[in-house]
Amino acid sequence: MSRRSSLKYSLYYISITARVVGEVLGKYHPHGDNAVYDALVRLAQPFSTNIPLIDGHGNFGSIDADPAAAMRYTECRLTKIASEALLDDINLDTVEFLPNFDGSEYEPSVLPAKVPLLLLNGGAGIAVGMATNIPPHNLGELMDACIAITNSRGDDGEEVTDDALIRIIPGPDFPTEGTIIGKSGSRKLFTTGNGGVVMRAVMHLEQVASGKKSKRNAIIVTELPYQVNKASLLERIATLVNEKKLDGIADLRDESDREGIRMVIELKRDAVAAVVQNNLLKKTNLQTTFSGNFLALFGSGTVPQRFTLRGALDCFLDFRFQTIRNKCNFQLDKVENRIHIVDGLLAALEYTDEVIDIVRSAPDQASARASLMDEDNTKFCLSSAQADAVLKLQLGQLTRLNGDKLTDEKNTLSESQANLRNLLTNDAAVREGMVEEFQTMKNKFATPRKTKILPDEDEKAEIDLVQNERSVIVVTRGGYIKRMPLKVFESQNRGTRGKKGTSNASEASDDNEIAHCFTCNDHDTVLMTTQGGIAFGLRAYQVPEGGRTAKGAPLPSVLPLKADDVITSVLPISQFSKDEYIVLATEFGWIKKTNLAAFEKLTSRGLIIASLVDGDRLNWCEKCTDSDDILVGSTRGQATRFSAKDLRPTARTSRGVKSMKLKKGDTIADVNVLSDNDDESVLIVTKEGYGKRVKTEEFRTTARGGSGVIAIKFKAGRIDDRVSTMRVVKEEDEILLITSQGVIVRQQVKDISCQGRSATGVLVQKVDVRAGDSISTVSIVPKEDIVDDK
């Protein structure tokens, strides 16, 4: 029984549709004939699919929801794109063949498609507890996206961001044409797998004859939204007019023909066309929403999973890559078998007389085969396959001309063998073949985009809809994040306990222990770095908002973090200036400077920003310019200051240089950028709640890499106390002091005394040291923006 012969019968030739349905029912799909026939009809309807896969002859329904003729009255065959894109490589072991439901036939587990068919023609379905609704897309745009992503997978390929992908595929492309209003719906659908795309009919104003001499204005509808029933739409408009819910319409008729749709809506003489058109869009399906839901079976074909546009394309490209490899394996086996045969034929031609003598003297064909395969023969010894091929030769083929042909064939086969082996070992060669294949499919079958995308008059960017208010963002050691309005923390006196800024502090767990707390404006870009040297960027308003005592949202729901990733530093950025740099510092004292512009395109997908030694952590990110100085402080109370200009800018992924010499057991406590401002001072706070301010001029500028000077001495008896933070402040600033158990105090900087470098400081916050609490971080409260209304 042939594994593939059963596929040919009804796929390549025109056949009565009833016979095709019967073949499907009897061999592959033992269900109701209506289900099979309805699926076949949809594949042949140009108003249902972007690229029909069935070439139907007869009545296959209409856009007015007229049913198709009975299957005995229609004929069908595959279209050219179906044959080339789905079945070209079916006989080359590209996909697995499995027994059918009764084991009498074999069927492919999946077709070796050259195009992402699910995205191309879309699909809809419903099952128990789940449903899918995928819109069709433009073939040319899909092929361009496949080419771009395939090229990005190379060593030198540039990553295709979500914005770049959406520029290539700006939205669905519906076979009924029409227009899409705005891009936000398509963007949400493509990036989340769920969203609504607003569709609108194409209309224009025209004067039509009314009576013998007079004319009236009429709204002419020439294109409808996808899946809108024209007959039902006309009926709905008529009902609204009769019920006096739609004014200004004098007559309604359908003038559609084979050339296309033409709905004529005649207006009354005193009607305003724009008002009538606006009411039609509001009250009828001339404007409707396609509710997309990207859900399909993944894995072995049994796991329903929601996917994004990128996820679908990545899945298809992985499948196509493996399909080409399977095809190469099959072809290489054929080529090597043929090379083996040709080698035997060439050996027979070289020793023609000996071969003829062996055959002539042999009593039968089996003896001749055995003699040709004799291992004791010093001139040649053929394999069984070679011997069979030699015995099938005719005397006329033992000519020099035939020998030259065999030599040329062997050279050609050797080239093919080398190319196929290259494809099996070189991923780049496979990707090049995929790109050529996608370009060929585009050149052959792509059509211009049918559905135009119009801007939404009221559509605004997401950031324009968010007020630029001040917020506090808290990240806990347990991996939770939240955003709180700054106004919930009013100013308090020095030395108070403060307000709780996270969940119950009596529950000593990582979930409520503060790791980072910073203040920013909601429009700022927040740069978050992990201990492993990965950076993520997102807008502050994209952080989920939570109450003062709420735990917050898990970080993996906001950023694509791995299980062992820990956010070690945060930096709000209002704008990316070309004259500014990012200073990155690690716990072991490594420091580097990189242009801020290198982080402008940073997204929530993450980017490598530093190479680290084993055991080191990337803990600090700061902005600076060449006119600034950098102050680095250690946990043992030492500090060093050097010019940022002396720190040479390096590449984004470099390790950097040493910032200061550290004694055994000492690590970096904090890193600050000092500007040329006499009003600034350095606020130093220890883990046990003691602190002071030190004038910045007391830290003289030295060369990078020194041991530094004393920045603070610890209180007598506080042998375990260490520096928690060193923060540059101004006298008019307000700060938030946060303990590891979530207690937050907001106070004025001027209430903290200014002392010398060798002083021990004053108590700035009561810390329950016995309970294991300690100062975790200090954040400066940003000032209100002053707007001049003049």
Short mmCIF file of C-alpha atoms in Angstrom, two decimals, residues 169-390:
data_model
loop_
_atom_site.label_atom_id
_atom_site.label_comp_id
_atom_site.label_asym_id
_atom_site.label_seq_id
_atom_site.Cartn_x
_atom_site.Cartn_y
_atom_site.Cartn_z
CA ILE A 169 2.37 44.10 9.11
CA PRO A 170 0.36 47.17 10.18
CA GLY A 171 -2.86 45.21 10.58
CA PRO A 172 -5.13 42.49 9.19
CA ASP A 173 -5.99 42.52 5.48
CA PHE A 174 -9.59 41.53 4.88
CA PRO A 175 -10.76 40.02 1.57
CA THR A 176 -13.84 42.30 1.51
CA GLU A 177 -11.47 45.29 1.57
CA GLY A 178 -12.96 48.16 3.60
CA THR A 179 -10.88 50.19 6.04
CA ILE A 180 -9.39 49.76 9.51
CA ILE A 181 -9.72 52.74 11.84
CA GLY A 182 -6.63 53.36 13.93
CA LYS A 183 -3.71 51.09 14.76
CA SER A 184 -4.18 50.60 18.50
CA GLY A 185 -6.53 47.63 18.08
CA SER A 186 -4.19 45.84 15.70
CA ARG A 187 -1.20 46.55 17.94
CA LYS A 188 -2.97 45.11 20.99
CA LEU A 189 -4.10 42.05 19.03
CA PHE A 190 -0.60 41.43 17.65
CA THR A 191 1.25 41.94 20.94
CA THR A 192 -1.18 40.28 23.39
CA GLY A 193 -3.16 37.85 21.24
CA ASN A 194 -6.46 39.49 22.11
CA GLY A 195 -7.95 42.75 20.84
CA GLY A 196 -10.57 44.44 18.72
CA VAL A 197 -9.93 45.88 15.26
CA VAL A 198 -12.41 48.58 14.20
CA MET A 199 -13.56 48.04 10.58
CA ARG A 200 -15.48 50.55 8.49
CA ALA A 201 -17.14 50.38 5.09
CA VAL A 202 -15.87 52.49 2.19
CA MET A 203 -18.39 55.16 1.23
CA HIS A 204 -18.52 58.21 -0.96
CA LEU A 205 -21.06 60.86 -1.88
CA GLU A 206 -22.55 60.84 -5.34
CA GLN A 207 -25.46 62.47 -7.19
CA VAL A 208 -27.92 59.96 -8.63
CA ALA A 209 -30.97 60.40 -10.83
CA SER A 210 -34.29 60.70 -9.01
CA GLY A 211 -37.13 60.88 -11.44
CA LYS A 212 -36.78 62.10 -14.98
CA LYS A 213 -34.97 65.39 -14.42
CA SER A 214 -34.04 65.82 -10.77
CA LYS A 215 -31.02 64.45 -8.90
CA ARG A 216 -30.36 63.62 -5.29
CA ASN A 217 -27.33 63.12 -3.13
CA ALA A 218 -26.67 59.50 -2.28
CA ILE A 219 -24.19 57.66 -0.09
CA ILE A 220 -22.61 54.89 -2.16
CA VAL A 221 -21.15 51.93 -0.27
CA THR A 222 -18.58 50.02 -2.33
CA GLU A 223 -16.71 47.97 0.29
CA LEU A 224 -18.02 46.27 3.44
CA PRO A 225 -16.38 45.23 6.70
CA TYR A 226 -15.27 41.62 6.91
CA GLN A 227 -18.03 39.04 7.52
CA VAL A 228 -20.84 41.60 7.25
CA ASN A 229 -23.92 40.19 5.49
CA LYS A 230 -24.97 42.70 2.84
CA ALA A 231 -28.59 41.55 2.73
CA SER A 232 -28.93 41.71 6.51
CA LEU A 233 -27.28 45.14 6.52
CA LEU A 234 -29.79 46.51 4.01
CA GLU A 235 -32.62 45.03 6.04
CA ARG A 236 -31.26 46.62 9.22
CA ILE A 237 -31.05 50.07 7.61
CA ALA A 238 -34.58 49.76 6.29
CA THR A 239 -35.87 48.77 9.73
CA LEU A 240 -34.20 51.78 11.38
CA VAL A 241 -35.70 54.11 8.76
CA ASN A 242 -39.19 52.66 9.23
CA GLU A 243 -38.90 52.92 13.02
CA LYS A 244 -37.88 56.60 12.68
CA LYS A 245 -34.53 55.87 14.34
CA LEU A 246 -32.60 56.92 11.25
CA ASP A 247 -33.54 60.17 9.52
CA GLY A 248 -32.61 61.70 6.20
CA ILE A 249 -32.88 58.57 4.00
CA ALA A 250 -35.31 58.65 1.07
CA ASP A 251 -34.54 55.36 -0.69
CA LEU A 252 -32.37 52.29 -0.35
CA ARG A 253 -31.37 49.77 -3.01
CA ASP A 254 -28.74 47.21 -3.91
CA GLU A 255 -27.04 47.67 -7.29
CA SER A 256 -24.30 45.12 -6.71
CA ASP A 257 -23.22 42.91 -9.61
CA ARG A 258 -20.23 40.81 -10.68
CA GLU A 259 -18.09 43.93 -10.84
CA GLY A 260 -18.44 44.54 -7.11
CA ILE A 261 -20.60 45.88 -4.31
CA ARG A 262 -22.71 49.00 -4.80
CA MET A 263 -25.25 49.91 -2.13
CA VAL A 264 -27.13 53.13 -2.89
CA ILE A 265 -28.56 55.10 0.04
CA GLU A 266 -30.49 58.05 -1.39
CA LEU A 267 -30.79 61.06 0.90
CA LYS A 268 -33.66 63.48 1.36
CA ARG A 269 -33.15 66.90 -0.12
CA ASP A 270 -32.79 68.61 3.26
CA ALA A 271 -30.58 65.90 4.76
CA VAL A 272 -26.97 66.61 5.71
CA ALA A 273 -24.85 63.80 4.25
CA ALA A 274 -22.21 63.91 6.98
CA VAL A 275 -24.83 63.56 9.73
CA VAL A 276 -26.56 60.63 8.00
CA GLN A 277 -23.24 58.89 7.41
CA ASN A 278 -22.23 59.34 11.04
CA ASN A 279 -25.56 57.86 12.21
CA LEU A 280 -25.14 54.90 9.84
CA LEU A 281 -21.72 54.17 11.30
CA LYS A 282 -23.07 54.33 14.86
CA LYS A 283 -26.25 52.28 14.40
CA THR A 284 -25.41 49.71 11.72
CA ASN A 285 -22.67 47.28 10.79
CA LEU A 286 -21.15 49.73 8.33
CA GLN A 287 -18.71 50.13 11.21
CA THR A 288 -18.06 47.13 13.40
CA THR A 289 -15.27 45.52 15.41
CA PHE A 290 -13.45 42.31 14.64
CA SER A 291 -12.86 40.73 18.04
CA GLY A 292 -9.65 38.82 17.54
CA ASN A 293 -8.47 36.00 19.77
CA PHE A 294 -5.23 34.27 18.79
CA LEU A 295 -5.66 30.71 20.04
CA ALA A 296 -4.34 27.58 18.34
CA LEU A 297 -3.05 24.08 19.03
CA PHE A 298 0.68 23.98 19.74
CA GLY A 299 3.13 21.27 20.71
CA SER A 300 1.95 17.90 19.46
CA GLY A 301 -1.29 19.44 18.22
CA THR A 302 -3.19 18.86 21.45
CA VAL A 303 -2.23 21.89 23.57
CA PRO A 304 -4.41 24.99 23.06
CA GLN A 305 -2.32 28.10 23.58
CA ARG A 306 -2.78 31.82 23.08
CA PHE A 307 -0.09 33.36 20.90
CA THR A 308 1.07 36.70 19.57
CA LEU A 309 1.91 37.65 15.99
CA ARG A 310 5.62 37.22 16.70
CA GLY A 311 4.99 33.90 18.42
CA ALA A 312 3.06 32.59 15.41
CA LEU A 313 5.75 33.68 12.96
CA ASP A 314 8.53 32.22 15.13
CA CYS A 315 6.66 28.91 15.33
CA PHE A 316 6.18 28.83 11.56
CA LEU A 317 9.83 29.68 10.86
CA ASP A 318 11.02 26.94 13.22
CA PHE A 319 8.71 24.48 11.45
CA ARG A 320 9.89 25.60 8.00
CA PHE A 321 13.54 25.31 9.07
CA GLN A 322 13.01 21.71 10.19
CA THR A 323 10.99 20.92 7.06
CA ILE A 324 13.87 22.01 4.83
CA ARG A 325 16.29 19.92 6.88
CA ASN A 326 14.02 16.88 6.49
CA LYS A 327 13.84 17.50 2.76
CA CYS A 328 17.63 17.74 2.53
CA ASN A 329 18.03 14.45 4.39
CA PHE A 330 15.71 12.72 1.94
CA GLN A 331 17.35 14.26 -1.12
CA LEU A 332 20.86 13.53 0.18
CA ASP A 333 19.94 9.87 0.61
CA LYS A 334 18.66 9.76 -2.98
CA VAL A 335 21.75 11.54 -4.34
CA GLU A 336 24.17 9.30 -2.49
CA ASN A 337 22.32 6.17 -3.68
CA ARG A 338 22.51 7.43 -7.26
CA ILE A 339 26.23 8.25 -6.89
CA HIS A 340 26.76 4.70 -5.73
CA ILE A 341 24.97 3.34 -8.83
CA VAL A 342 26.86 5.68 -11.17
CA ASP A 343 30.18 4.58 -9.66
CA GLY A 344 29.23 0.98 -10.45
CA LEU A 345 28.25 1.84 -14.03
CA LEU A 346 31.50 3.73 -14.57
CA ALA A 347 33.46 0.73 -13.27
CA ALA A 348 31.57 -1.53 -15.67
CA LEU A 349 32.35 0.81 -18.59
CA GLU A 350 36.02 0.87 -17.63
CA TYR A 351 36.17 -2.92 -17.71
CA THR A 352 33.64 -3.55 -20.47
CA ASP A 353 35.30 -6.68 -21.84
CA GLU A 354 35.58 -8.31 -18.45
CA VAL A 355 31.93 -7.54 -17.66
CA ILE A 356 30.78 -8.99 -21.01
CA ASP A 357 32.86 -12.12 -20.46
CA ILE A 358 31.42 -12.60 -16.99
CA VAL A 359 27.85 -12.20 -18.22
CA ARG A 360 28.38 -14.39 -21.31
CA SER A 361 29.97 -17.22 -19.32
CA ALA A 362 27.42 -17.16 -16.49
CA PRO A 363 24.74 -19.90 -16.67
CA ASP A 364 22.03 -17.56 -15.31
CA GLN A 365 21.47 -14.01 -14.08
CA ALA A 366 22.01 -14.90 -10.40
CA SER A 367 25.44 -16.36 -11.24
CA ALA A 368 26.33 -13.26 -13.24
CA ARG A 369 25.34 -11.04 -10.29
CA ALA A 370 27.44 -13.15 -7.92
CA SER A 371 30.47 -12.93 -10.25
CA LEU A 372 30.15 -9.17 -10.49
CA MET A 373 30.05 -8.99 -6.69
CA ASP A 374 33.06 -11.33 -6.28
CA GLU A 375 35.37 -9.79 -3.66
CA ASP A 376 38.33 -11.74 -5.08
CA ASN A 377 38.08 -9.79 -8.33
CA THR A 378 41.14 -7.51 -8.33
CA LYS A 379 39.72 -5.10 -10.94
CA PHE A 380 36.28 -4.34 -9.59
CA CYS A 381 33.83 -5.56 -7.01
CA LEU A 382 30.25 -4.27 -7.25
CA SER A 383 27.54 -4.08 -4.62
CA SER A 384 24.18 -5.78 -5.11
CA ALA A 385 22.54 -2.53 -6.28
CA GLN A 386 25.43 -1.79 -8.67
CA ALA A 387 25.36 -5.30 -10.06
CA ASP A 388 21.61 -5.08 -10.75
CA ALA A 389 22.14 -1.75 -12.54
CA VAL A 390 24.95 -3.22 -14.69
#
